[in-house]
JSON list of C-alpha atoms in Angstrom, two decimals:
[
{"chain": "A", "resi": 105, "resn": "MET", "atom": "CA", "xyz": [127.75, 121.12, 38.74]},
{"chain": "A", "resi": 106, "resn": "SER", "atom": "CA", "xyz": [131.21, 122.15, 38.25]},
{"chain": "A", "resi": 107, "resn": "LYS", "atom": "CA", "xyz": [133.29, 122.99, 41.51]},
{"chain": "A", "resi": 108, "resn": "PRO", "atom": "CA", "xyz": [133.56, 126.83, 41.95]},
{"chain": "A", "resi": 109, "resn": "GLN", "atom": "CA", "xyz": [137.20, 128.10, 41.27]},
{"chain": "A", "resi": 110, "resn": "ALA", "atom": "CA", "xyz": [139.12, 130.25, 43.65]},
{"chain": "A", "resi": 111, "resn": "LEU", "atom": "CA", "xyz": [139.36, 134.03, 43.00]},
{"chain": "A", "resi": 112, "resn": "PRO", "atom": "CA", "xyz": [142.33, 135.26, 40.93]},
{"chain": "A", "resi": 113, "resn": "ASN", "atom": "CA", "xyz": [145.08, 137.17, 42.69]},
{"chain": "A", "resi": 114, "resn": "ALA", "atom": "CA", "xyz": [143.49, 140.38, 41.43]},
{"chain": "A", "resi": 115, "resn": "ARG", "atom": "CA", "xyz": [142.69, 142.75, 44.11]},
{"chain": "A", "resi": 116, "resn": "ILE", "atom": "CA", "xyz": [139.26, 142.06, 45.74]},
{"chain": "A", "resi": 117, "resn": "ASP", "atom": "CA", "xyz": [137.29, 145.29, 46.16]},
{"chain": "A", "resi": 118, "resn": "GLU", "atom": "CA", "xyz": [133.63, 146.45, 46.67]},
{"chain": "A", "resi": 119, "resn": "PHE", "atom": "CA", "xyz": [132.90, 146.08, 42.97]},
{"chain": "A", "resi": 120, "resn": "VAL", "atom": "CA", "xyz": [133.31, 142.43, 42.77]},
{"chain": "A", "resi": 121, "resn": "VAL", "atom": "CA", "xyz": [132.61, 141.32, 46.31]},
{"chain": "A", "resi": 122, "resn": "PRO", "atom": "CA", "xyz": [128.76, 140.94, 47.06]},
{"chain": "A", "resi": 123, "resn": "ARG", "atom": "CA", "xyz": [127.48, 143.08, 49.75]},
{"chain": "A", "resi": 124, "resn": "HIS", "atom": "CA", "xyz": [125.40, 140.56, 51.59]},
{"chain": "A", "resi": 125, "resn": "VAL", "atom": "CA", "xyz": [126.27, 136.82, 51.68]},
{"chain": "A", "resi": 126, "resn": "ALA", "atom": "CA", "xyz": [124.14, 134.23, 53.47]},
{"chain": "A", "resi": 127, "resn": "ILE", "atom": "CA", "xyz": [125.44, 130.93, 54.47]},
{"chain": "A", "resi": 128, "resn": "ILE", "atom": "CA", "xyz": [123.34, 127.62, 55.37]},
{"chain": "A", "resi": 129, "resn": "MET", "atom": "CA", "xyz": [126.02, 126.07, 57.57]},
{"chain": "A", "resi": 130, "resn": "ASP", "atom": "CA", "xyz": [125.29, 122.26, 56.74]},
{"chain": "A", "resi": 131, "resn": "GLY", "atom": "CA", "xyz": [127.15, 118.85, 57.32]},
{"chain": "A", "resi": 132, "resn": "ASN", "atom": "CA", "xyz": [128.56, 119.07, 60.94]},
{"chain": "A", "resi": 133, "resn": "GLY", "atom": "CA", "xyz": [127.01, 115.62, 61.73]},
{"chain": "A", "resi": 134, "resn": "ARG", "atom": "CA", "xyz": [128.22, 114.07, 58.44]},
{"chain": "A", "resi": 135, "resn": "TRP", "atom": "CA", "xyz": [131.54, 115.46, 58.89]},
{"chain": "A", "resi": 136, "resn": "ALA", "atom": "CA", "xyz": [131.76, 113.71, 62.28]},
{"chain": "A", "resi": 137, "resn": "SER", "atom": "CA", "xyz": [130.23, 110.54, 61.15]},
{"chain": "A", "resi": 138, "resn": "ALA", "atom": "CA", "xyz": [132.85, 110.31, 58.33]},
{"chain": "A", "resi": 139, "resn": "ARG", "atom": "CA", "xyz": [135.58, 110.50, 61.01]},
{"chain": "A", "resi": 140, "resn": "GLY", "atom": "CA", "xyz": [134.08, 108.20, 63.58]},
{"chain": "A", "resi": 141, "resn": "LEU", "atom": "CA", "xyz": [133.30, 111.07, 65.92]},
{"chain": "A", "resi": 142, "resn": "PRO", "atom": "CA", "xyz": [130.30, 112.25, 68.08]},
{"chain": "A", "resi": 143, "resn": "ARG", "atom": "CA", "xyz": [128.11, 114.77, 66.32]},
{"chain": "A", "resi": 144, "resn": "SER", "atom": "CA", "xyz": [128.97, 117.14, 69.04]},
{"chain": "A", "resi": 145, "resn": "GLU", "atom": "CA", "xyz": [132.47, 117.19, 67.90]},
{"chain": "A", "resi": 146, "resn": "GLY", "atom": "CA", "xyz": [131.19, 118.25, 64.38]},
{"chain": "A", "resi": 147, "resn": "HIS", "atom": "CA", "xyz": [129.11, 121.03, 65.89]},
{"chain": "A", "resi": 148, "resn": "ARG", "atom": "CA", "xyz": [132.20, 122.17, 67.91]},
{"chain": "A", "resi": 149, "resn": "ARG", "atom": "CA", "xyz": [134.27, 122.32, 64.75]},
{"chain": "A", "resi": 150, "resn": "GLY", "atom": "CA", "xyz": [131.49, 124.18, 63.02]},
{"chain": "A", "resi": 151, "resn": "VAL", "atom": "CA", "xyz": [132.03, 126.78, 65.52]},
{"chain": "A", "resi": 152, "resn": "GLU", "atom": "CA", "xyz": [135.77, 127.09, 64.59]},
{"chain": "A", "resi": 153, "resn": "ALA", "atom": "CA", "xyz": [134.45, 127.38, 60.97]},
{"chain": "A", "resi": 154, "resn": "LEU", "atom": "CA", "xyz": [132.29, 130.25, 61.80]},
{"chain": "A", "resi": 155, "resn": "ARG", "atom": "CA", "xyz": [135.06, 132.07, 63.48]},
{"chain": "A", "resi": 156, "resn": "ARG", "atom": "CA", "xyz": [137.27, 131.59, 60.37]},
{"chain": "A", "resi": 157, "resn": "THR", "atom": "CA", "xyz": [134.23, 132.71, 58.05]},
{"chain": "A", "resi": 158, "resn": "VAL", "atom": "CA", "xyz": [133.47, 136.03, 60.12]},
{"chain": "A", "resi": 159, "resn": "ARG", "atom": "CA", "xyz": [137.25, 136.93, 59.96]},
{"chain": "A", "resi": 160, "resn": "ALA", "atom": "CA", "xyz": [137.32, 136.23, 56.17]},
{"chain": "A", "resi": 161, "resn": "ALA", "atom": "CA", "xyz": [134.15, 138.04, 55.49]},
{"chain": "A", "resi": 162, "resn": "GLY", "atom": "CA", "xyz": [135.37, 141.15, 57.18]},
{"chain": "A", "resi": 163, "resn": "ASP", "atom": "CA", "xyz": [138.74, 140.89, 55.46]},
{"chain": "A", "resi": 164, "resn": "LEU", "atom": "CA", "xyz": [137.12, 140.49, 51.89]},
{"chain": "A", "resi": 165, "resn": "GLY", "atom": "CA", "xyz": [134.96, 143.77, 52.51]},
{"chain": "A", "resi": 166, "resn": "ILE", "atom": "CA", "xyz": [131.50, 141.98, 52.75]},
{"chain": "A", "resi": 167, "resn": "ASP", "atom": "CA", "xyz": [129.08, 144.20, 54.43]},
{"chain": "A", "resi": 168, "resn": "ILE", "atom": "CA", "xyz": [126.59, 141.73, 55.76]},
{"chain": "A", "resi": 169, "resn": "LEU", "atom": "CA", "xyz": [126.86, 138.00, 56.60]},
{"chain": "A", "resi": 170, "resn": "THR", "atom": "CA", "xyz": [123.97, 136.15, 57.57]},
{"chain": "A", "resi": 171, "resn": "ILE", "atom": "CA", "xyz": [124.23, 132.63, 59.00]},
{"chain": "A", "resi": 172, "resn": "PHE", "atom": "CA", "xyz": [121.58, 129.92, 59.53]},
{"chain": "A", "resi": 173, "resn": "SER", "atom": "CA", "xyz": [122.73, 128.91, 63.04]},
{"chain": "A", "resi": 174, "resn": "PHE", "atom": "CA", "xyz": [119.45, 127.08, 64.32]},
{"chain": "A", "resi": 175, "resn": "SER", "atom": "CA", "xyz": [116.18, 126.58, 62.54]},
{"chain": "A", "resi": 176, "resn": "SER", "atom": "CA", "xyz": [112.71, 126.42, 64.08]},
{"chain": "A", "resi": 177, "resn": "GLU", "atom": "CA", "xyz": [112.73, 122.90, 62.89]},
{"chain": "A", "resi": 178, "resn": "ASN", "atom": "CA", "xyz": [115.86, 121.75, 64.74]},
{"chain": "A", "resi": 179, "resn": "TRP", "atom": "CA", "xyz": [113.92, 121.52, 68.04]},
{"chain": "A", "resi": 180, "resn": "SER", "atom": "CA", "xyz": [112.83, 118.03, 66.79]},
{"chain": "A", "resi": 181, "resn": "ARG", "atom": "CA", "xyz": [116.42, 116.70, 66.99]},
{"chain": "A", "resi": 182, "resn": "PRO", "atom": "CA", "xyz": [117.44, 114.43, 70.05]},
{"chain": "A", "resi": 183, "resn": "PRO", "atom": "CA", "xyz": [117.37, 116.35, 73.29]},
{"chain": "A", "resi": 184, "resn": "ALA", "atom": "CA", "xyz": [120.97, 115.64, 74.05]},
{"chain": "A", "resi": 185, "resn": "GLU", "atom": "CA", "xyz": [121.98, 117.31, 70.79]},
{"chain": "A", "resi": 186, "resn": "ILE", "atom": "CA", "xyz": [119.89, 120.30, 71.36]},
{"chain": "A", "resi": 187, "resn": "ARG", "atom": "CA", "xyz": [121.62, 120.62, 74.88]},
{"chain": "A", "resi": 188, "resn": "ASP", "atom": "CA", "xyz": [125.05, 120.58, 73.12]},
{"chain": "A", "resi": 189, "resn": "LEU", "atom": "CA", "xyz": [123.86, 123.07, 70.66]},
{"chain": "A", "resi": 190, "resn": "MET", "atom": "CA", "xyz": [122.63, 125.48, 73.21]},
{"chain": "A", "resi": 191, "resn": "GLY", "atom": "CA", "xyz": [125.69, 125.04, 75.13]},
{"chain": "A", "resi": 192, "resn": "LEU", "atom": "CA", "xyz": [127.88, 125.88, 72.11]},
{"chain": "A", "resi": 193, "resn": "LEU", "atom": "CA", "xyz": [125.81, 128.96, 71.56]},
{"chain": "A", "resi": 194, "resn": "ARG", "atom": "CA", "xyz": [126.38, 130.17, 75.34]},
{"chain": "A", "resi": 195, "resn": "ARG", "atom": "CA", "xyz": [129.99, 129.49, 75.04]},
{"chain": "A", "resi": 196, "resn": "PHE", "atom": "CA", "xyz": [130.42, 131.09, 71.65]},
{"chain": "A", "resi": 197, "resn": "ILE", "atom": "CA", "xyz": [128.69, 134.42, 72.91]},
{"chain": "A", "resi": 198, "resn": "ARG", "atom": "CA", "xyz": [130.67, 134.29, 76.22]},
{"chain": "A", "resi": 199, "resn": "ASN", "atom": "CA", "xyz": [133.97, 133.71, 74.69]},
{"chain": "A", "resi": 200, "resn": "ASP", "atom": "CA", "xyz": [133.94, 135.41, 71.29]},
{"chain": "A", "resi": 201, "resn": "LEU", "atom": "CA", "xyz": [131.63, 138.43, 71.90]},
{"chain": "A", "resi": 202, "resn": "ALA", "atom": "CA", "xyz": [134.37, 140.68, 73.31]},
{"chain": "A", "resi": 203, "resn": "ASP", "atom": "CA", "xyz": [136.40, 139.63, 70.16]},
{"chain": "A", "resi": 204, "resn": "LEU", "atom": "CA", "xyz": [133.67, 140.38, 67.50]},
{"chain": "A", "resi": 205, "resn": "HIS", "atom": "CA", "xyz": [133.17, 143.79, 69.31]},
{"chain": "A", "resi": 206, "resn": "ARG", "atom": "CA", "xyz": [136.80, 144.61, 69.14]},
{"chain": "A", "resi": 207, "resn": "ASN", "atom": "CA", "xyz": [136.93, 143.83, 65.43]},
{"chain": "A", "resi": 208, "resn": "GLY", "atom": "CA", "xyz": [133.80, 146.24, 64.53]},
{"chain": "A", "resi": 209, "resn": "VAL", "atom": "CA", "xyz": [131.48, 143.27, 64.13]},
{"chain": "A", "resi": 210, "resn": "HIS", "atom": "CA", "xyz": [127.80, 144.30, 64.53]},
{"chain": "A", "resi": 211, "resn": "VAL", "atom": "CA", "xyz": [125.78, 141.34, 65.87]},
{"chain": "A", "resi": 212, "resn": "ARG", "atom": "CA", "xyz": [122.02, 141.11, 64.81]},
{"chain": "A", "resi": 213, "resn": "VAL", "atom": "CA", "xyz": [119.70, 138.26, 65.69]},
{"chain": "A", "resi": 214, "resn": "ILE", "atom": "CA", "xyz": [116.57, 137.22, 63.69]},
{"chain": "A", "resi": 215, "resn": "GLY", "atom": "CA", "xyz": [114.00, 134.46, 64.47]},
{"chain": "A", "resi": 216, "resn": "GLU", "atom": "CA", "xyz": [111.51, 133.90, 67.34]},
{"chain": "A", "resi": 217, "resn": "ARG", "atom": "CA", "xyz": [112.65, 134.60, 71.05]},
{"chain": "A", "resi": 218, "resn": "ASP", "atom": "CA", "xyz": [109.64, 134.23, 73.06]},
{"chain": "A", "resi": 219, "resn": "ASP", "atom": "CA", "xyz": [110.02, 130.34, 73.94]},
{"chain": "A", "resi": 220, "resn": "LEU", "atom": "CA", "xyz": [113.78, 130.40, 74.31]},
{"chain": "A", "resi": 221, "resn": "ALA", "atom": "CA", "xyz": [115.42, 129.83, 77.80]},
{"chain": "A", "resi": 222, "resn": "PRO", "atom": "CA", "xyz": [115.75, 133.13, 79.65]},
{"chain": "A", "resi": 223, "resn": "ASP", "atom": "CA", "xyz": [119.61, 132.97, 79.61]},
{"chain": "A", "resi": 224, "resn": "ILE", "atom": "CA", "xyz": [119.69, 132.39, 76.02]},
{"chain": "A", "resi": 225, "resn": "ARG", "atom": "CA", "xyz": [117.48, 135.58, 75.47]},
{"chain": "A", "resi": 226, "resn": "ARG", "atom": "CA", "xyz": [119.76, 137.67, 77.56]},
{"chain": "A", "resi": 227, "resn": "LEU", "atom": "CA", "xyz": [122.93, 136.47, 75.78]},
{"chain": "A", "resi": 228, "resn": "LEU", "atom": "CA", "xyz": [121.41, 137.35, 72.46]},
{"chain": "A", "resi": 229, "resn": "GLU", "atom": "CA", "xyz": [120.29, 140.61, 73.68]},
{"chain": "A", "resi": 230, "resn": "GLU", "atom": "CA", "xyz": [123.66, 141.22, 75.22]},
{"chain": "A", "resi": 231, "resn": "ALA", "atom": "CA", "xyz": [125.49, 140.59, 71.91]},
{"chain": "A", "resi": 232, "resn": "GLU", "atom": "CA", "xyz": [123.09, 142.96, 70.03]},
{"chain": "A", "resi": 233, "resn": "ASP", "atom": "CA", "xyz": [123.47, 145.82, 72.61]},
{"chain": "A", "resi": 234, "resn": "LEU", "atom": "CA", "xyz": [127.23, 145.67, 72.95]},
{"chain": "A", "resi": 235, "resn": "THR", "atom": "CA", "xyz": [127.81, 145.66, 69.22]},
{"chain": "A", "resi": 236, "resn": "ARG", "atom": "CA", "xyz": [125.08, 147.85, 68.02]},
{"chain": "A", "resi": 237, "resn": "VAL", "atom": "CA", "xyz": [127.18, 150.84, 67.00]},
{"chain": "A", "resi": 238, "resn": "ASN", "atom": "CA", "xyz": [130.00, 148.70, 65.05]},
{"chain": "A", "resi": 239, "resn": "ASP", "atom": "CA", "xyz": [130.03, 149.05, 61.34]},
{"chain": "A", "resi": 240, "resn": "LYS", "atom": "CA", "xyz": [132.91, 146.94, 59.90]},
{"chain": "A", "resi": 241, "resn": "LEU", "atom": "CA", "xyz": [130.62, 143.80, 59.42]},
{"chain": "A", "resi": 242, "resn": "MET", "atom": "CA", "xyz": [127.05, 143.12, 60.23]},
{"chain": "A", "resi": 243, "resn": "LEU", "atom": "CA", "xyz": [126.72, 139.44, 61.45]},
{"chain": "A", "resi": 244, "resn": "VAL", "atom": "CA", "xyz": [123.17, 138.36, 61.06]},
{"chain": "A", "resi": 245, "resn": "VAL", "atom": "CA", "xyz": [122.38, 135.27, 63.21]},
{"chain": "A", "resi": 246, "resn": "ALA", "atom": "CA", "xyz": [119.21, 133.32, 62.23]},
{"chain": "A", "resi": 247, "resn": "PHE", "atom": "CA", "xyz": [118.29, 131.63, 65.49]},
{"chain": "A", "resi": 248, "resn": "ASN", "atom": "CA", "xyz": [115.14, 129.70, 66.02]},
{"chain": "A", "resi": 249, "resn": "TYR", "atom": "CA", "xyz": [114.30, 130.85, 62.52]},
{"chain": "A", "resi": 250, "resn": "GLY", "atom": "CA", "xyz": [112.05, 129.67, 59.85]},
{"chain": "A", "resi": 251, "resn": "ALA", "atom": "CA", "xyz": [111.25, 131.71, 56.68]},
{"chain": "A", "resi": 252, "resn": "ARG", "atom": "CA", "xyz": [107.63, 130.50, 56.39]},
{"chain": "A", "resi": 253, "resn": "GLN", "atom": "CA", "xyz": [106.94, 131.48, 60.06]},
{"chain": "A", "resi": 254, "resn": "GLU", "atom": "CA", "xyz": [108.69, 134.92, 59.44]},
{"chain": "A", "resi": 255, "resn": "ILE", "atom": "CA", "xyz": [106.31, 135.63, 56.32]},
{"chain": "A", "resi": 256, "resn": "ALA", "atom": "CA", "xyz": [103.33, 134.55, 58.30]},
{"chain": "A", "resi": 257, "resn": "ARG", "atom": "CA", "xyz": [104.14, 136.83, 61.16]},
{"chain": "A", "resi": 258, "resn": "ALA", "atom": "CA", "xyz": [104.68, 139.69, 58.74]},
{"chain": "A", "resi": 259, "resn": "ALA", "atom": "CA", "xyz": [101.35, 139.08, 57.08]},
{"chain": "A", "resi": 260, "resn": "GLN", "atom": "CA", "xyz": [99.69, 138.84, 60.59]},
{"chain": "A", "resi": 261, "resn": "ARG", "atom": "CA", "xyz": [101.02, 142.28, 61.37]},
{"chain": "A", "resi": 262, "resn": "VAL", "atom": "CA", "xyz": [99.62, 143.73, 58.38]},
{"chain": "A", "resi": 263, "resn": "ALA", "atom": "CA", "xyz": [96.19, 141.91, 58.95]},
{"chain": "A", "resi": 264, "resn": "VAL", "atom": "CA", "xyz": [96.01, 143.52, 62.35]},
{"chain": "A", "resi": 265, "resn": "GLU", "atom": "CA", "xyz": [96.35, 146.94, 60.99]},
{"chain": "A", "resi": 266, "resn": "ILE", "atom": "CA", "xyz": [93.56, 146.07, 58.50]},
{"chain": "A", "resi": 267, "resn": "ALA", "atom": "CA", "xyz": [91.28, 144.49, 61.22]},
{"chain": "A", "resi": 268, "resn": "ALA", "atom": "CA", "xyz": [91.59, 147.65, 63.33]},
{"chain": "A", "resi": 269, "resn": "GLY", "atom": "CA", "xyz": [90.56, 149.80, 60.40]},
{"chain": "A", "resi": 270, "resn": "ARG", "atom": "CA", "xyz": [93.95, 151.52, 60.15]},
{"chain": "A", "resi": 271, "resn": "GLN", "atom": "CA", "xyz": [94.66, 150.14, 56.66]},
{"chain": "A", "resi": 272, "resn": "GLN", "atom": "CA", "xyz": [92.60, 149.11, 53.75]},
{"chain": "A", "resi": 273, "resn": "ALA", "atom": "CA", "xyz": [92.49, 145.45, 52.56]},
{"chain": "A", "resi": 274, "resn": "SER", "atom": "CA", "xyz": [94.53, 146.69, 49.59]},
{"chain": "A", "resi": 275, "resn": "ALA", "atom": "CA", "xyz": [97.33, 147.60, 51.99]},
{"chain": "A", "resi": 276, "resn": "LEU", "atom": "CA", "xyz": [98.25, 143.78, 52.13]},
{"chain": "A", "resi": 277, "resn": "THR", "atom": "CA", "xyz": [100.96, 144.08, 49.36]},
{"chain": "A", "resi": 278, "resn": "ALA", "atom": "CA", "xyz": [104.23, 142.55, 48.86]},
{"chain": "A", "resi": 279, "resn": "GLU", "atom": "CA", "xyz": [105.88, 145.76, 49.88]},
{"chain": "A", "resi": 280, "resn": "ALA", "atom": "CA", "xyz": [103.86, 145.79, 53.05]},
{"chain": "A", "resi": 281, "resn": "ILE", "atom": "CA", "xyz": [104.89, 142.32, 53.92]},
{"chain": "A", "resi": 282, "resn": "ALA", "atom": "CA", "xyz": [108.55, 142.90, 53.08]},
{"chain": "A", "resi": 283, "resn": "ALA", "atom": "CA", "xyz": [108.43, 145.95, 55.48]},
{"chain": "A", "resi": 284, "resn": "HIS", "atom": "CA", "xyz": [107.30, 143.66, 58.36]},
{"chain": "A", "resi": 285, "resn": "LEU", "atom": "CA", "xyz": [109.94, 140.92, 58.04]},
{"chain": "A", "resi": 286, "resn": "ASP", "atom": "CA", "xyz": [112.75, 140.45, 60.39]},
{"chain": "A", "resi": 287, "resn": "THR", "atom": "CA", "xyz": [115.10, 141.87, 57.88]},
{"chain": "A", "resi": 288, "resn": "ALA", "atom": "CA", "xyz": [113.07, 144.76, 56.71]},
{"chain": "A", "resi": 289, "resn": "ASP", "atom": "CA", "xyz": [115.83, 147.28, 56.95]},
{"chain": "A", "resi": 290, "resn": "LEU", "atom": "CA", "xyz": [118.45, 145.09, 55.23]},
{"chain": "A", "resi": 291, "resn": "PRO", "atom": "CA", "xyz": [119.15, 144.51, 51.56]},
{"chain": "A", "resi": 292, "resn": "ASP", "atom": "CA", "xyz": [118.33, 141.06, 50.28]},
{"chain": "A", "resi": 293, "resn": "PRO", "atom": "CA", "xyz": [121.36, 138.46, 49.95]},
{"chain": "A", "resi": 294, "resn": "ASP", "atom": "CA", "xyz": [123.17, 138.83, 46.86]},
{"chain": "A", "resi": 295, "resn": "LEU", "atom": "CA", "xyz": [124.73, 135.27, 47.38]},
{"chain": "A", "resi": 296, "resn": "ILE", "atom": "CA", "xyz": [123.50, 132.35, 49.45]},
{"chain": "A", "resi": 297, "resn": "ILE", "atom": "CA", "xyz": [125.94, 129.55, 49.99]},
{"chain": "A", "resi": 298, "resn": "ARG", "atom": "CA", "xyz": [124.87, 125.97, 51.30]},
{"chain": "A", "resi": 299, "resn": "THR", "atom": "CA", "xyz": [127.56, 123.61, 52.28]},
{"chain": "A", "resi": 300, "resn": "SER", "atom": "CA", "xyz": [127.61, 119.76, 52.29]},
{"chain": "A", "resi": 301, "resn": "GLY", "atom": "CA", "xyz": [126.42, 119.26, 48.74]},
{"chain": "A", "resi": 302, "resn": "GLU", "atom": "CA", "xyz": [122.77, 119.66, 49.47]},
{"chain": "A", "resi": 303, "resn": "GLN", "atom": "CA", "xyz": [120.87, 121.77, 47.06]},
{"chain": "A", "resi": 304, "resn": "ARG", "atom": "CA", "xyz": [117.74, 123.45, 48.72]},
{"chain": "A", "resi": 305, "resn": "LEU", "atom": "CA", "xyz": [117.11, 126.48, 50.97]},
{"chain": "A", "resi": 306, "resn": "SER", "atom": "CA", "xyz": [115.37, 124.53, 53.81]},
{"chain": "A", "resi": 307, "resn": "ASN", "atom": "CA", "xyz": [113.04, 127.26, 54.91]},
{"chain": "A", "resi": 308, "resn": "PHE", "atom": "CA", "xyz": [115.95, 130.07, 54.98]},
{"chain": "A", "resi": 309, "resn": "LEU", "atom": "CA", "xyz": [115.16, 133.49, 53.81]},
{"chain": "A", "resi": 310, "resn": "LEU", "atom": "CA", "xyz": [112.56, 132.31, 51.15]},
{"chain": "A", "resi": 311, "resn": "TRP", "atom": "CA", "xyz": [111.13, 135.75, 50.63]},
{"chain": "A", "resi": 312, "resn": "GLN", "atom": "CA", "xyz": [114.60, 137.57, 50.66]},
{"chain": "A", "resi": 313, "resn": "ALA", "atom": "CA", "xyz": [116.01, 134.91, 48.27]},
{"chain": "A", "resi": 314, "resn": "ALA", "atom": "CA", "xyz": [113.91, 135.80, 45.43]},
{"chain": "A", "resi": 315, "resn": "TYR", "atom": "CA", "xyz": [116.83, 137.06, 43.24]},
{"chain": "A", "resi": 316, "resn": "SER", "atom": "CA", "xyz": [119.64, 135.92, 45.33]},
{"chain": "A", "resi": 317, "resn": "GLU", "atom": "CA", "xyz": [122.38, 133.68, 43.40]},
{"chain": "A", "resi": 318, "resn": "LEU", "atom": "CA", "xyz": [122.75, 130.21, 44.83]},
{"chain": "A", "resi": 319, "resn": "VAL", "atom": "CA", "xyz": [125.99, 128.43, 45.17]},
{"chain": "A", "resi": 320, "resn": "PHE", "atom": "CA", "xyz": [126.01, 124.99, 46.53]},
{"chain": "A", "resi": 321, "resn": "VAL", "atom": "CA", "xyz": [129.51, 123.59, 47.62]},
{"chain": "A", "resi": 322, "resn": "PRO", "atom": "CA", "xyz": [130.19, 119.98, 48.60]},
{"chain": "A", "resi": 323, "resn": "THR", "atom": "CA", "xyz": [132.29, 121.00, 51.59]},
{"chain": "A", "resi": 324, "resn": "TYR", "atom": "CA", "xyz": [131.02, 120.13, 54.85]},
{"chain": "A", "resi": 325, "resn": "TRP", "atom": "CA", "xyz": [130.68, 123.11, 57.31]},
{"chain": "A", "resi": 326, "resn": "PRO", "atom": "CA", "xyz": [133.53, 122.19, 59.66]},
{"chain": "A", "resi": 327, "resn": "ASP", "atom": "CA", "xyz": [135.97, 122.38, 56.65]},
{"chain": "A", "resi": 328, "resn": "PHE", "atom": "CA", "xyz": [134.59, 125.62, 55.29]},
{"chain": "A", "resi": 329, "resn": "ASP", "atom": "CA", "xyz": [137.42, 128.36, 55.20]},
{"chain": "A", "resi": 330, "resn": "ARG", "atom": "CA", "xyz": [138.27, 131.51, 53.45]},
{"chain": "A", "resi": 331, "resn": "THR", "atom": "CA", "xyz": [139.36, 129.66, 50.24]},
{"chain": "A", "resi": 332, "resn": "THR", "atom": "CA", "xyz": [135.95, 128.01, 49.99]},
{"chain": "A", "resi": 333, "resn": "LEU", "atom": "CA", "xyz": [134.24, 131.48, 50.52]},
{"chain": "A", "resi": 334, "resn": "GLU", "atom": "CA", "xyz": [136.34, 132.98, 47.71]},
{"chain": "A", "resi": 335, "resn": "SER", "atom": "CA", "xyz": [135.46, 130.32, 45.47]},
{"chain": "A", "resi": 336, "resn": "ALA", "atom": "CA", "xyz": [131.72, 130.71, 46.09]},
{"chain": "A", "resi": 337, "resn": "ILE", "atom": "CA", "xyz": [132.37, 134.45, 45.27]},
{"chain": "A", "resi": 338, "resn": "ALA", "atom": "CA", "xyz": [134.12, 133.64, 42.16]},
{"chain": "A", "resi": 339, "resn": "GLU", "atom": "CA", "xyz": [131.24, 131.56, 40.96]},
{"chain": "A", "resi": 340, "resn": "TYR", "atom": "CA", "xyz": [128.87, 134.58, 41.99]},
{"chain": "A", "resi": 341, "resn": "ARG", "atom": "CA", "xyz": [130.89, 136.76, 39.79]},
{"chain": "A", "resi": 342, "resn": "ARG", "atom": "CA", "xyz": [130.41, 134.66, 36.71]},
{"chain": "A", "resi": 343, "resn": "ARG", "atom": "CA", "xyz": [126.61, 134.93, 36.95]},
{"chain": "A", "resi": 344, "resn": "GLU", "atom": "CA", "xyz": [124.59, 137.57, 35.05]},
{"chain": "A", "resi": 345, "resn": "ARG", "atom": "CA", "xyz": [122.04, 138.91, 37.50]},
{"chain": "A", "resi": 346, "resn": "ARG", "atom": "CA", "xyz": [118.90, 139.91, 35.64]},
{"chain": "A", "resi": 347, "resn": "PHE", "atom": "CA", "xyz": [116.23, 140.45, 38.40]},
{"chain": "A", "resi": 348, "resn": "GLY", "atom": "CA", "xyz": [113.49, 139.38, 36.08]},
{"chain": "A", "resi": 349, "resn": "GLY", "atom": "CA", "xyz": [114.68, 141.86, 33.33]},
{"chain": "A", "resi": 350, "resn": "LEU", "atom": "CA", "xyz": [116.51, 141.27, 30.08]},
{"chain": "A", "resi": 351, "resn": "MET", "atom": "CA", "xyz": [119.51, 143.29, 30.81]},
{"chain": "A", "resi": 352, "resn": "ALA", "atom": "CA", "xyz": [122.14, 141.76, 33.00]},
{"chain": "A", "resi": 353, "resn": "GLN", "atom": "CA", "xyz": [123.24, 143.50, 36.24]},
{"chain": "A", "resi": 354, "resn": "THR", "atom": "CA", "xyz": [126.64, 142.97, 37.44]},
{"chain": "A", "resi": 355, "resn": "GLY", "atom": "CA", "xyz": [128.25, 143.55, 40.72]},
{"chain": "A", "resi": 356, "resn": "SER", "atom": "CA", "xyz": [126.47, 144.02, 44.14]}
]
């Protein structure tokens, strides 16, 4: 696959920038290993990349930025690494929340929360509550998230309605499942970016990605910056989005 090219110097506006961009932030550990550093340093530098990307998304006029910050499968990692990741999350919210709020970022969290540590749940709720009315950029954080689990939860919610006699079995439709997803009130991603060169979704937004454009970049996440984001958007702009039809639809 050819490397995406940077956006030209022409004005970036709402007609060429995807409305909703989602990113699988991959490669922190490999970035660190390539430099002889501990994995924890890769994760720390990944937080810096996240700060850069949020600023860039707001500057470029992206409405929604969804990040895959911690998957439901990540709990299988070594306990010390999980402690480091949870510590980074705590520090990010405590240190960056005021700045996000000041810059008009609306934080939204998707994923399971029932089994999280109480202080983590409180921090996530605090981030959502403080920033709820902001409207410059929505930052959707997929935390303790798995797409298969999300789809199963949605189907179970519809099944409960059917079992209780409030719905007919015919009510179990694609539309009904979509209405019970964590992202039910959000548009599907126009563009999904995965860093580090891997080319898979890894249980991220499987339902919502049905017609998303996928761009895989070789850059490890700690090195991701505005230029890399613009390059991925340039690749997105070259695509013809057909949504299953014959006529291409362009723009977002």
